[in-house]
PDB file of C-alpha atoms in Angstrom:
ATOM      1  CA  UNK A 446     100.871 126.516 183.834  1.00 44.00           C
ATOM      2  CA  UNK A 447     100.067 128.096 179.709  1.00 43.00           C
ATOM      3  CA  UNK A 448      96.856 127.748 177.889  1.00 46.00           C
ATOM      4  CA  UNK A 449      97.324 124.764 175.182  1.00 40.00           C
ATOM      5  CA  UNK A 450      95.920 126.564 171.534  1.00 44.00           C
ATOM      6  CA  UNK A 451      95.746 125.599 167.980  1.00 40.00           C
ATOM      7  CA  UNK A 452      98.516 128.183 167.162  1.00 38.00           C
ATOM      8  CA  UNK A 453     100.673 126.176 169.741  1.00 41.00           C
ATOM      9  CA  UNK A 454      99.925 123.410 168.063  1.00 38.00           C
ATOM     10  CA  UNK A 455     101.422 124.848 164.696  1.00 38.00           C
ATOM     11  CA  UNK A 456     104.267 126.124 166.110  1.00 37.00           C
ATOM     12  CA  UNK A 457     104.883 122.317 167.577  1.00 38.00           C
ATOM     13  CA  UNK A 458     104.200 120.947 164.305  1.00 40.00           C
ATOM     14  CA  UNK A 459     107.282 123.524 163.002  1.00 38.00           C
ATOM     15  CA  UNK A 460     109.550 121.925 165.616  1.00 37.00           C
ATOM     16  CA  UNK A 461     111.489 118.591 165.380  1.00 37.00           C
ATOM     17  CA  UNK A 462     111.661 116.540 168.185  1.00 37.00           C
ATOM     18  CA  UNK A 463     115.150 117.640 169.426  1.00 37.00           C
ATOM     19  CA  UNK A 464     113.634 120.737 170.397  1.00 37.00           C
ATOM     20  CA  UNK A 465     112.280 119.599 174.021  1.00 39.00           C
ATOM     21  CA  UNK A 466     113.205 122.922 175.549  1.00 40.00           C
ATOM     22  CA  UNK A 467     111.271 124.546 173.847  1.00 40.00           C
ATOM     23  CA  UNK A 468     108.309 122.271 175.019  1.00 40.00           C
ATOM     24  CA  UNK A 469     109.691 122.626 178.566  1.00 42.00           C
ATOM     25  CA  UNK A 470     109.472 126.428 178.211  1.00 43.00           C
ATOM     26  CA  UNK A 471     106.353 126.792 176.959  1.00 45.00           C
ATOM     27  CA  UNK A 472     104.161 123.914 178.589  1.00 46.00           C
ATOM     28  CA  UNK A 473     106.070 122.380 180.944  1.00 47.00           C
ATOM     29  CA  UNK A 474     107.473 119.325 181.631  1.00 45.00           C
ATOM     30  CA  UNK A 475     104.463 117.471 182.113  1.00 43.00           C
ATOM     31  CA  UNK A 476     103.349 118.175 178.336  1.00 42.00           C
ATOM     32  CA  UNK A 477     106.850 116.959 176.733  1.00 43.00           C
ATOM     33  CA  UNK A 478     105.166 113.215 175.696  1.00 41.00           C
ATOM     34  CA  UNK A 479     102.197 115.314 174.652  1.00 44.00           C
ATOM     35  CA  UNK A 480     104.324 117.208 172.277  1.00 44.00           C
ATOM     36  CA  UNK A 481     105.690 113.814 170.803  1.00 43.00           C
ATOM     37  CA  UNK A 482     102.569 112.556 170.448  1.00 44.00           C
ATOM     38  CA  UNK A 483     101.759 115.642 168.530  1.00 43.00           C
ATOM     39  CA  UNK A 484     104.723 116.148 166.602  1.00 45.00           C
ATOM     40  CA  UNK A 485     104.084 111.966 165.359  1.00 43.00           C
ATOM     41  CA  UNK A 486     100.342 113.016 164.193  1.00 44.00           C
ATOM     42  CA  UNK A 487     101.439 115.723 162.022  1.00 47.00           C
ATOM     43  CA  UNK A 488     104.211 113.871 160.612  1.00 48.00           C
ATOM     44  CA  UNK A 489     101.488 111.331 159.719  1.00 46.00           C
ATOM     45  CA  UNK A 490      99.061 113.021 158.380  1.00 60.00           C
ATOM     46  CA  UNK A 491     100.960 115.804 156.054  1.00 84.00           C
ATOM     47  CA  UNK A 492      98.887 116.053 152.743  1.00 92.00           C
ATOM     48  CA  UNK A 493      99.666 113.823 149.639  1.00 93.00           C
ATOM     49  CA  UNK A 494      97.869 112.586 146.138  1.00 95.00           C
ATOM     50  CA  UNK A 495      97.830 109.670 144.281  1.00 95.00           C
ATOM     51  CA  UNK A 496      96.228 108.194 141.183  1.00 96.00           C
ATOM     52  CA  UNK A 497      93.216 105.662 142.079  1.00 95.00           C
ATOM     53  CA  UNK A 498      92.595 105.196 138.609  1.00 95.00           C
ATOM     54  CA  UNK A 499      95.253 105.260 135.346  1.00 96.00           C
ATOM     55  CA  UNK A 500      94.456 103.543 132.447  1.00 94.00           C
ATOM     56  CA  UNK A 501      96.646 101.344 130.635  1.00 90.00           C
ATOM     57  CA  UNK A 502      96.828 101.465 127.154  1.00 93.00           C
ATOM     58  CA  UNK A 503      93.594 101.889 125.220  1.00 95.00           C
ATOM     59  CA  UNK A 504      93.130 100.902 121.450  1.00 93.00           C
ATOM     60  CA  UNK A 505      90.733 102.312 119.109  1.00 92.00           C
ATOM     61  CA  UNK A 506      89.530 101.004 115.657  1.00 90.00           C
ATOM     62  CA  UNK A 507      88.939 103.186 112.481  1.00 91.00           C
ATOM     63  CA  UNK A 508      85.887 100.922 111.691  1.00 88.00           C
ATOM     64  CA  UNK A 509      84.664 103.420 109.261  1.00 86.00           C
ATOM     65  CA  UNK A 510      87.966 103.176 107.149  1.00 86.00           C
ATOM     66  CA  UNK A 511      88.088 106.929 107.377  1.00 86.00           C
ATOM     67  CA  UNK A 512      91.900 107.363 108.499  1.00 85.00           C
ATOM     68  CA  UNK A 513      90.875 109.808 111.730  1.00 86.00           C
ATOM     69  CA  UNK A 514      88.691 108.574 114.571  1.00 90.00           C
ATOM     70  CA  UNK A 515      88.355 110.706 117.667  1.00 92.00           C
ATOM     71  CA  UNK A 516      90.174 109.493 120.462  1.00 93.00           C
ATOM     72  CA  UNK A 517      89.089 109.080 123.965  1.00 93.00           C
ATOM     73  CA  UNK A 518      90.149 107.078 127.499  1.00 96.00           C
ATOM     74  CA  UNK A 519      88.390 106.415 130.730  1.00 94.00           C
ATOM     75  CA  UNK A 520      88.123 108.712 133.634  1.00 94.00           C
ATOM     76  CA  UNK A 521      91.385 109.690 135.152  1.00 96.00           C
ATOM     77  CA  UNK A 522      90.737 109.921 139.213  1.00 95.00           C
ATOM     78  CA  UNK A 523      93.391 111.380 141.158  1.00 95.00           C
ATOM     79  CA  UNK A 524      92.980 110.739 145.602  1.00 94.00           C
ATOM     80  CA  UNK A 525      94.417 112.865 148.597  1.00 93.00           C
ATOM     81  CA  UNK A 526      95.402 112.135 151.846  1.00 92.00           C
ATOM     82  CA  UNK A 527      96.158 114.504 154.604  1.00 91.00           C
ATOM     83  CA  UNK A 528      95.277 118.014 155.260  1.00 91.00           C
ATOM     84  CA  UNK A 529      94.897 118.982 151.703  1.00 92.00           C
ATOM     85  CA  UNK A 530      93.436 121.186 149.284  1.00 86.00           C
ATOM     86  CA  UNK A 531      91.616 120.405 146.497  1.00 84.00           C
ATOM     87  CA  UNK A 532      93.681 118.981 144.106  1.00 90.00           C
ATOM     88  CA  UNK A 533      93.868 119.913 140.270  1.00 94.00           C
ATOM     89  CA  UNK A 534      93.873 117.683 137.145  1.00 95.00           C
ATOM     90  CA  UNK A 535      96.210 118.999 134.404  1.00 96.00           C
ATOM     91  CA  UNK A 536      96.642 117.209 131.043  1.00 96.00           C
ATOM     92  CA  UNK A 537     100.617 117.918 130.275  1.00 96.00           C
ATOM     93  CA  UNK A 538     100.639 115.189 127.385  1.00 96.00           C
ATOM     94  CA  UNK A 539      99.011 114.022 123.948  1.00 96.00           C
ATOM     95  CA  UNK A 540      95.862 115.515 122.007  1.00 95.00           C
ATOM     96  CA  UNK A 541      92.738 115.909 123.984  1.00 95.00           C
ATOM     97  CA  UNK A 542      89.809 113.270 124.653  1.00 93.00           C
ATOM     98  CA  UNK A 543      87.662 113.456 121.741  1.00 92.00           C
ATOM     99  CA  UNK A 544      90.073 115.124 119.161  1.00 93.00           C
ATOM    100  CA  UNK A 545      90.150 113.621 115.797  1.00 93.00           C
ATOM    101  CA  UNK A 546      93.383 111.926 114.956  1.00 95.00           C
ATOM    102  CA  UNK A 547      94.857 109.653 112.035  1.00 94.00           C
ATOM    103  CA  UNK A 548      95.918 106.217 113.024  1.00 93.00           C
ATOM    104  CA  UNK A 549      98.903 105.946 115.154  1.00 94.00           C
ATOM    105  CA  UNK A 550     100.010 105.600 118.772  1.00 95.00           C
ATOM    106  CA  UNK A 551      99.730 108.583 121.258  1.00 96.00           C
ATOM    107  CA  UNK A 552     100.961 109.221 124.403  1.00 96.00           C
ATOM    108  CA  UNK A 553      99.119 110.485 127.087  1.00 97.00           C
ATOM    109  CA  UNK A 554     100.122 112.326 130.145  1.00 97.00           C
ATOM    110  CA  UNK A 555      98.138 114.148 133.324  1.00 97.00           C
ATOM    111  CA  UNK A 556      99.276 115.589 136.114  1.00 97.00           C
ATOM    112  CA  UNK A 557      97.348 115.880 140.133  1.00 96.00           C
ATOM    113  CA  UNK A 558      98.606 118.628 142.320  1.00 95.00           C
ATOM    114  CA  UNK A 559      97.891 119.305 146.236  1.00 95.00           C
ATOM    115  CA  UNK A 560      98.818 121.472 149.024  1.00 93.00           C
ATOM    116  CA  UNK A 561      99.462 120.947 152.346  1.00 93.00           C
ATOM    117  CA  UNK A 562      97.476 123.317 154.584  1.00 91.00           C
ATOM    118  CA  UNK A 563      99.883 123.868 157.260  1.00 89.00           C
ATOM    119  CA  UNK A 564     103.497 123.954 155.887  1.00 89.00           C
ATOM    120  CA  UNK A 565     102.082 125.201 152.069  1.00 90.00           C
ATOM    121  CA  UNK A 566     103.921 122.698 150.253  1.00 92.00           C
ATOM    122  CA  UNK A 567     103.182 121.333 147.185  1.00 93.00           C
ATOM    123  CA  UNK A 568     102.881 117.387 146.359  1.00 93.00           C
ATOM    124  CA  UNK A 569     102.185 115.787 142.841  1.00 95.00           C
ATOM    125  CA  UNK A 570     101.504 112.575 140.951  1.00 96.00           C
ATOM    126  CA  UNK A 571     101.457 111.595 137.446  1.00 97.00           C
ATOM    127  CA  UNK A 572      99.417 109.107 135.106  1.00 97.00           C
ATOM    128  CA  UNK A 573     101.421 108.567 131.767  1.00 97.00           C
ATOM    129  CA  UNK A 574      99.789 106.278 129.044  1.00 97.00           C
ATOM    130  CA  UNK A 575      99.418 105.275 125.654  1.00 96.00           C
ATOM    131  CA  UNK A 576      96.290 105.353 123.180  1.00 96.00           C
ATOM    132  CA  UNK A 577      96.788 103.649 119.675  1.00 95.00           C
ATOM    133  CA  UNK A 578      93.941 104.403 116.876  1.00 94.00           C
ATOM    134  CA  UNK A 579      94.367 101.451 114.511  1.00 93.00           C
ATOM    135  CA  UNK A 580      93.012  99.424 111.110  1.00 91.00           C
ATOM    136  CA  UNK A 581      90.343  97.405 111.934  1.00 91.00           C
ATOM    137  CA  UNK A 582      92.197  93.724 111.415  1.00 90.00           C
ATOM    138  CA  UNK A 583      89.108  91.371 112.247  1.00 91.00           C
ATOM    139  CA  UNK A 584      87.261  90.125 109.516  1.00 94.00           C
ATOM    140  CA  UNK A 585      83.573  89.835 109.237  1.00 93.00           C
ATOM    141  CA  UNK A 586      81.844  86.500 110.363  1.00 92.00           C
ATOM    142  CA  UNK A 587      79.190  84.240 109.275  1.00 92.00           C
ATOM    143  CA  UNK A 588      76.170  83.637 112.313  1.00 86.00           C
ATOM    144  CA  UNK A 589      74.085  81.891 109.817  1.00 86.00           C
ATOM    145  CA  UNK A 590      74.764  79.961 105.865  1.00 90.00           C
ATOM    146  CA  UNK A 591      72.665  77.566 103.981  1.00 89.00           C
ATOM    147  CA  UNK A 592      73.405  74.103 104.498  1.00 89.00           C
ATOM    148  CA  UNK A 593      73.596  72.180 100.809  1.00 91.00           C
ATOM    149  CA  UNK A 594      70.382  72.142  98.573  1.00 90.00           C
ATOM    150  CA  UNK A 595      69.117  69.516  96.085  1.00 88.00           C
ATOM    151  CA  UNK A 596      66.606  70.277  94.018  1.00 86.00           C
ATOM    152  CA  UNK A 597      64.639  68.700  90.762  1.00 84.00           C
ATOM    153  CA  UNK A 598      64.967  69.804  87.550  1.00 81.00           C
ATOM    154  CA  UNK A 599      63.304  70.476  84.346  1.00 77.00           C
ATOM    155  CA  UNK A 600      63.865  69.030  80.652  1.00 70.00           C
ATOM    156  CA  UNK A 601      63.450  71.652  78.620  1.00 66.00           C
ATOM    157  CA  UNK A 602      64.506  70.961  74.713  1.00 67.00           C
ATOM    158  CA  UNK A 603      66.807  68.966  76.354  1.00 69.00           C
ATOM    159  CA  UNK A 604      68.055  71.139  78.689  1.00 78.00           C
ATOM    160  CA  UNK A 605      67.858  70.491  82.573  1.00 83.00           C
ATOM    161  CA  UNK A 606      67.566  73.335  84.927  1.00 85.00           C
ATOM    162  CA  UNK A 607      66.060  74.300  88.027  1.00 85.00           C
ATOM    163  CA  UNK A 608      65.157  76.886  90.841  1.00 85.00           C
ATOM    164  CA  UNK A 609      66.450  76.884  94.116  1.00 86.00           C
ATOM    165  CA  UNK A 610      65.362  79.146  97.321  1.00 86.00           C
ATOM    166  CA  UNK A 611      67.729  79.715 100.402  1.00 87.00           C
ATOM    167  CA  UNK A 612      67.239  81.804 103.791  1.00 84.00           C
ATOM    168  CA  UNK A 613      69.827  84.826 102.665  1.00 85.00           C
ATOM    169  CA  UNK A 614      73.303  83.696 104.599  1.00 90.00           C
ATOM    170  CA  UNK A 615      73.385  86.415 108.097  1.00 89.00           C
ATOM    171  CA  UNK A 616      77.293  88.181 109.050  1.00 90.00           C
ATOM    172  CA  UNK A 617      78.080  90.328 111.711  1.00 90.00           C
ATOM    173  CA  UNK A 618      81.128  92.235 112.405  1.00 90.00           C
ATOM    174  CA  UNK A 619      82.940  93.793 115.180  1.00 88.00           C
ATOM    175  CA  UNK A 620      82.166  97.235 114.131  1.00 87.00           C
ATOM    176  CA  UNK A 621      78.308  97.515 113.962  1.00 81.00           C
ATOM    177  CA  UNK A 622      76.975  98.281 110.126  1.00 81.00           C
ATOM    178  CA  UNK A 623      79.754  98.509 108.543  1.00 82.00           C
ATOM    179  CA  UNK A 624      79.794  95.148 106.389  1.00 87.00           C
ATOM    180  CA  UNK A 625      78.076  94.645 102.709  1.00 91.00           C
ATOM    181  CA  UNK A 626      76.891  91.147 101.796  1.00 93.00           C
ATOM    182  CA  UNK A 627      77.625  90.329  97.737  1.00 94.00           C
ATOM    183  CA  UNK A 628      76.854  86.814  96.193  1.00 95.00           C
ATOM    184  CA  UNK A 629      77.958  84.961  93.360  1.00 96.00           C
ATOM    185  CA  UNK A 630      74.045  83.364  92.499  1.00 94.00           C
ATOM    186  CA  UNK A 631      70.530  85.232  93.662  1.00 90.00           C
ATOM    187  CA  UNK A 632      68.205  82.948  95.493  1.00 88.00           C
ATOM    188  CA  UNK A 633      65.402  81.906  93.678  1.00 84.00           C
ATOM    189  CA  UNK A 634      67.140  81.853  90.185  1.00 86.00           C
ATOM    190  CA  UNK A 635      67.907  78.908  87.880  1.00 88.00           C
ATOM    191  CA  UNK A 636      70.853  76.345  88.200  1.00 92.00           C
ATOM    192  CA  UNK A 637      71.624  73.824  85.509  1.00 89.00           C
ATOM    193  CA  UNK A 638      72.098  70.652  86.127  1.00 89.00           C
ATOM    194  CA  UNK A 639      74.149  69.608  88.479  1.00 90.00           C
ATOM    195  CA  UNK A 640      76.654  70.377  91.518  1.00 93.00           C
ATOM    196  CA  UNK A 641      76.726  74.482  91.520  1.00 95.00           C
ATOM    197  CA  UNK A 642      78.727  76.142  94.109  1.00 96.00           C
ATOM    198  CA  UNK A 643      77.049  79.187  96.314  1.00 96.00           C
ATOM    199  CA  UNK A 644      79.667  81.750  97.443  1.00 97.00           C
ATOM    200  CA  UNK A 645      78.645  85.029  99.813  1.00 96.00           C
ATOM    201  CA  UNK A 646      81.036  87.053 100.653  1.00 97.00           C
ATOM    202  CA  UNK A 647      80.605  89.499 103.643  1.00 95.00           C
ATOM    203  CA  UNK A 648      83.213  93.012 103.483  1.00 95.00           C
ATOM    204  CA  UNK A 649      83.672  95.372 105.881  1.00 92.00           C
ATOM    205  CA  UNK A 650      84.974  98.636 105.351  1.00 90.00           C
ATOM    206  CA  UNK A 651      88.655  98.150 105.842  1.00 90.00           C
ATOM    207  CA  UNK A 652      88.056  95.673 103.356  1.00 92.00           C
ATOM    208  CA  UNK A 653      88.431  92.640 105.603  1.00 94.00           C
ATOM    209  CA  UNK A 654      86.354  89.435 104.063  1.00 95.00           C
ATOM    210  CA  UNK A 655      84.535  86.240 104.895  1.00 96.00           C
ATOM    211  CA  UNK A 656      82.721  83.969 102.761  1.00 96.00           C
ATOM    212  CA  UNK A 657      79.918  81.511 103.013  1.00 95.00           C
ATOM    213  CA  UNK A 658      79.455  78.480 100.547  1.00 95.00           C
ATOM    214  CA  UNK A 659      77.224  75.926  99.910  1.00 94.00           C
ATOM    215  CA  UNK A 660      76.129  73.972  96.725  1.00 94.00           C
ATOM    216  CA  UNK A 661      73.155  73.907  95.266  1.00 93.00           C
ATOM    217  CA  UNK A 662      72.735  70.244  93.057  1.00 91.00           C
ATOM    218  CA  UNK A 663      70.323  70.245  90.201  1.00 89.00           C
ATOM    219  CA  UNK A 664      68.923  66.308  89.393  1.00 87.00           C
ATOM    220  CA  UNK A 665      67.349  65.577  86.289  1.00 78.00           C
ATOM    221  CA  UNK A 666      65.687  62.345  85.471  1.00 62.00           C
ATOM    222  CA  UNK A 667      63.633  61.106  82.124  1.00 46.00           C
ATOM    223  CA  UNK A 668      60.301  61.695  82.916  1.00 40.00           C
ATOM    224  CA  UNK A 669      60.926  64.340  86.182  1.00 38.00           C
ATOM    225  CA  UNK A 670      58.856  67.821  86.245  1.00 39.00           C
ATOM    226  CA  UNK A 671      59.075  70.552  88.736  1.00 40.00           C
ATOM    227  CA  UNK A 672      55.601  72.062  89.780  1.00 39.00           C
ATOM    228  CA  UNK A 673      56.804  75.079  91.307  1.00 41.00           C
ATOM    229  CA  UNK A 674      58.075  75.972  95.006  1.00 43.00           C
ATOM    230  CA  UNK A 675      54.612  76.906  97.090  1.00 42.00           C
ATOM    231  CA  UNK A 676      57.108  78.905  99.690  1.00 50.00           C
ATOM    232  CA  UNK A 677      56.638  82.205 100.516  1.00 60.00           C
ATOM    233  CA  UNK A 678      60.264  83.646 101.058  1.00 69.00           C
ATOM    234  CA  UNK A 679      60.690  87.316 101.918  1.00 82.00           C
ATOM    235  CA  UNK A 680      63.812  89.472 102.321  1.00 85.00           C
ATOM    236  CA  UNK A 681      64.834  91.666 105.616  1.00 89.00           C
ATOM    237  CA  UNK A 682      67.491  94.417 105.294  1.00 89.00           C
ATOM    238  CA  UNK A 683      69.307  95.284 107.359  1.00 91.00           C
ATOM    239  CA  UNK A 684      70.270  92.336 108.288  1.00 88.00           C
ATOM    240  CA  UNK A 685      71.964  92.967 111.078  1.00 91.00           C
ATOM    241  CA  UNK A 686      70.129  95.427 112.705  1.00 91.00           C
ATOM    242  CA  UNK A 687      70.323  97.748 115.588  1.00 91.00           C
ATOM    243  CA  UNK A 688      66.776  99.372 115.682  1.00 91.00           C
ATOM    244  CA  UNK A 689      64.760  99.087 112.494  1.00 93.00           C
ATOM    245  CA  UNK A 690      64.620  96.883 109.475  1.00 94.00           C
ATOM    246  CA  UNK A 691      62.511  96.371 106.043  1.00 93.00           C
ATOM    247  CA  UNK A 692      60.516  93.386 106.165  1.00 92.00           C
ATOM    248  CA  UNK A 693      59.858  93.124 101.957  1.00 89.00           C
ATOM    249  CA  UNK A 694      56.976  90.452 100.738  1.00 86.00           C
ATOM    250  CA  UNK A 695      56.660  89.012  97.444  1.00 76.00           C
ATOM    251  CA  UNK A 696      53.173  90.376  96.856  1.00 80.00           C
ATOM    252  CA  UNK A 697      51.342  93.304  98.594  1.00 87.00           C
ATOM    253  CA  UNK A 698      50.113  92.330 102.097  1.00 88.00           C
ATOM    254  CA  UNK A 699      46.203  91.532 102.511  1.00 88.00           C
ATOM    255  CA  UNK A 700      44.083  92.614 105.030  1.00 89.00           C
ATOM    256  CA  UNK A 701      44.455  90.440 108.500  1.00 87.00           C
ATOM    257  CA  UNK A 702      48.074  89.687 107.535  1.00 90.00           C
ATOM    258  CA  UNK A 703      50.392  89.892 110.654  1.00 92.00           C
ATOM    259  CA  UNK A 704      54.011  89.768 111.120  1.00 94.00           C
ATOM    260  CA  UNK A 705      55.765  88.272 114.504  1.00 93.00           C
ATOM    261  CA  UNK A 706      58.870  88.077 115.708  1.00 94.00           C
ATOM    262  CA  UNK A 707      59.658  85.061 118.209  1.00 90.00           C
ATOM    263  CA  UNK A 708      62.875  83.969 119.701  1.00 87.00           C
ATOM    264  CA  UNK A 709      65.232  80.623 118.964  1.00 79.00           C
ATOM    265  CA  UNK A 710      62.435  78.767 120.947  1.00 75.00           C
ATOM    266  CA  UNK A 711      59.583  80.006 119.750  1.00 79.00           C
ATOM    267  CA  UNK A 712      58.100  82.476 122.182  1.00 86.00           C
ATOM    268  CA  UNK A 713      56.545  85.234 120.946  1.00 90.00           C
ATOM    269  CA  UNK A 714      58.525  88.944 121.760  1.00 93.00           C
ATOM    270  CA  UNK A 715      56.262  91.072 119.391  1.00 93.00           C
ATOM    271  CA  UNK A 716      53.326  91.272 116.785  1.00 93.00           C
ATOM    272  CA  UNK A 717      52.139  93.742 114.684  1.00 92.00           C
ATOM    273  CA  UNK A 718      49.123  93.787 111.873  1.00 92.00           C
ATOM    274  CA  UNK A 719      50.889  94.773 108.267  1.00 92.00           C
ATOM    275  CA  UNK A 720      49.634  97.535 106.024  1.00 89.00           C
ATOM    276  CA  UNK A 721      47.428  96.819 103.033  1.00 89.00           C
ATOM    277  CA  UNK A 722      48.768  97.233  99.771  1.00 89.00           C
ATOM    278  CA  UNK A 723      52.275  97.116 100.423  1.00 88.00           C
ATOM    279  CA  UNK A 724      55.240  94.820  99.613  1.00 88.00           C
ATOM    280  CA  UNK A 725      57.450  96.828 102.072  1.00 91.00           C
ATOM    281  CA  UNK A 726      56.703  96.531 106.170  1.00 92.00           C
ATOM    282  CA  UNK A 727      58.535  98.479 108.345  1.00 93.00           C
ATOM    283  CA  UNK A 728      59.895  96.596 112.150  1.00 95.00           C
ATOM    284  CA  UNK A 729      60.903  98.350 114.831  1.00 93.00           C
ATOM    285  CA  UNK A 730      63.241  96.110 116.844  1.00 93.00           C
ATOM    286  CA  UNK A 731      65.230  98.751 119.339  1.00 92.00           C
ATOM    287  CA  UNK A 732      64.357  97.327 122.266  1.00 92.00           C
ATOM    288  CA  UNK A 733      65.415  93.624 121.991  1.00 94.00           C
ATOM    289  CA  UNK A 734      68.203  92.327 123.434  1.00 94.00           C
ATOM    290  CA  UNK A 735      71.108  91.832 120.927  1.00 92.00           C
ATOM    291  CA  UNK A 736      70.443  88.015 119.508  1.00 90.00           C
ATOM    292  CA  UNK A 737      69.284  86.092 117.270  1.00 90.00           C
ATOM    293  CA  UNK A 738      65.276  85.909 116.253  1.00 91.00           C
ATOM    294  CA  UNK A 739      62.792  85.053 113.655  1.00 88.00           C
ATOM    295  CA  UNK A 740      60.400  87.164 111.718  1.00 91.00           C
ATOM    296  CA  UNK A 741      57.514  85.291 110.985  1.00 88.00           C
ATOM    297  CA  UNK A 742      54.650  86.133 108.442  1.00 89.00           C
ATOM    298  CA  UNK A 743      51.009  84.979 109.369  1.00 88.00           C
ATOM    299  CA  UNK A 744      47.720  84.662 107.276  1.00 85.00           C
ATOM    300  CA  UNK A 745      44.702  83.332 109.129  1.00 84.00           C
ATOM    301  CA  UNK A 746      47.215  82.521 112.039  1.00 82.00           C
ATOM    302  CA  UNK A 747      49.139  80.224 110.023  1.00 81.00           C
ATOM    303  CA  UNK A 748      53.061  81.180 109.503  1.00 79.00           C
ATOM    304  CA  UNK A 749      53.408  81.435 105.397  1.00 79.00           C
ATOM    305  CA  UNK A 750      57.130  82.946 105.525  1.00 80.00           C
ATOM    306  CA  UNK A 751      59.889  82.830 108.253  1.00 81.00           C
ATOM    307  CA  UNK A 752      63.787  84.731 108.000  1.00 85.00           C
ATOM    308  CA  UNK A 753      66.462  84.825 110.590  1.00 87.00           C
ATOM    309  CA  UNK A 754      67.842  88.286 111.541  1.00 90.00           C
ATOM    310  CA  UNK A 755      70.254  89.173 114.141  1.00 91.00           C
ATOM    311  CA  UNK A 756      70.141  92.030 116.525  1.00 92.00           C
ATOM    312  CA  UNK A 757      73.466  93.919 117.491  1.00 89.00           C
TER     313      UNK A 757
END
């Protein structure tokens, strides 16, 4: 009986199921069943390629309102089955990832191609999806807005006024560091008798806006006096912050003053000494998880000022 070698396997693979006489003449009738089994295995192991990861529709926002944006999308991955060469991946349609493109929708296409190791036949698969670069449609939102305030006014030459103080509102936006905050009235400025509406407006780079409003009411009764507000007020900029922010004190820091960051439950997360003799202090917050925190100013182990900030 003739020996059964790899070349014979390839020859058998190229024959049809109807070529039984070839198998008989070459190997003898006892190997016809083996030939059929081999042919079945060879057919099931033919090379093919398919995409296992093809992105769906992708949207990218033009957060800085520049009119163009770097286009990008998730990784495109294909996989092969059978006896194949390694597949080649080619982008056949649309701009390449990382290109700056104007607002609009772009069709992206990829082709993966492999070659069967035995027959030399090629197999291909395609992946098509769209990427849209859009203007930012989402307005900012306020996470903190002061409550209504009532203060006692002072009568001076028949006119009643009162100074009102509050913690600065905090807004956040889906595009970080792209919004600005303006107000109709400044903290600590005098207000006239009666109610006054204070409005803060947060505007992002795409001119989407959100507002925060509260009322300051000055009460004026005969004989009332205002001894002044003994609280210490600080400002934090920028707020929200992604890494560092500046604390501005109402007067130069004195030796021994400290800054402390706590979470909403009051747990201390970070503490540092102030730089004496200067009103502005720099705080590193980059290691904090995103969320809402308190910045406290301490002197002689007593909290003399506190302000909220958002890490994003």
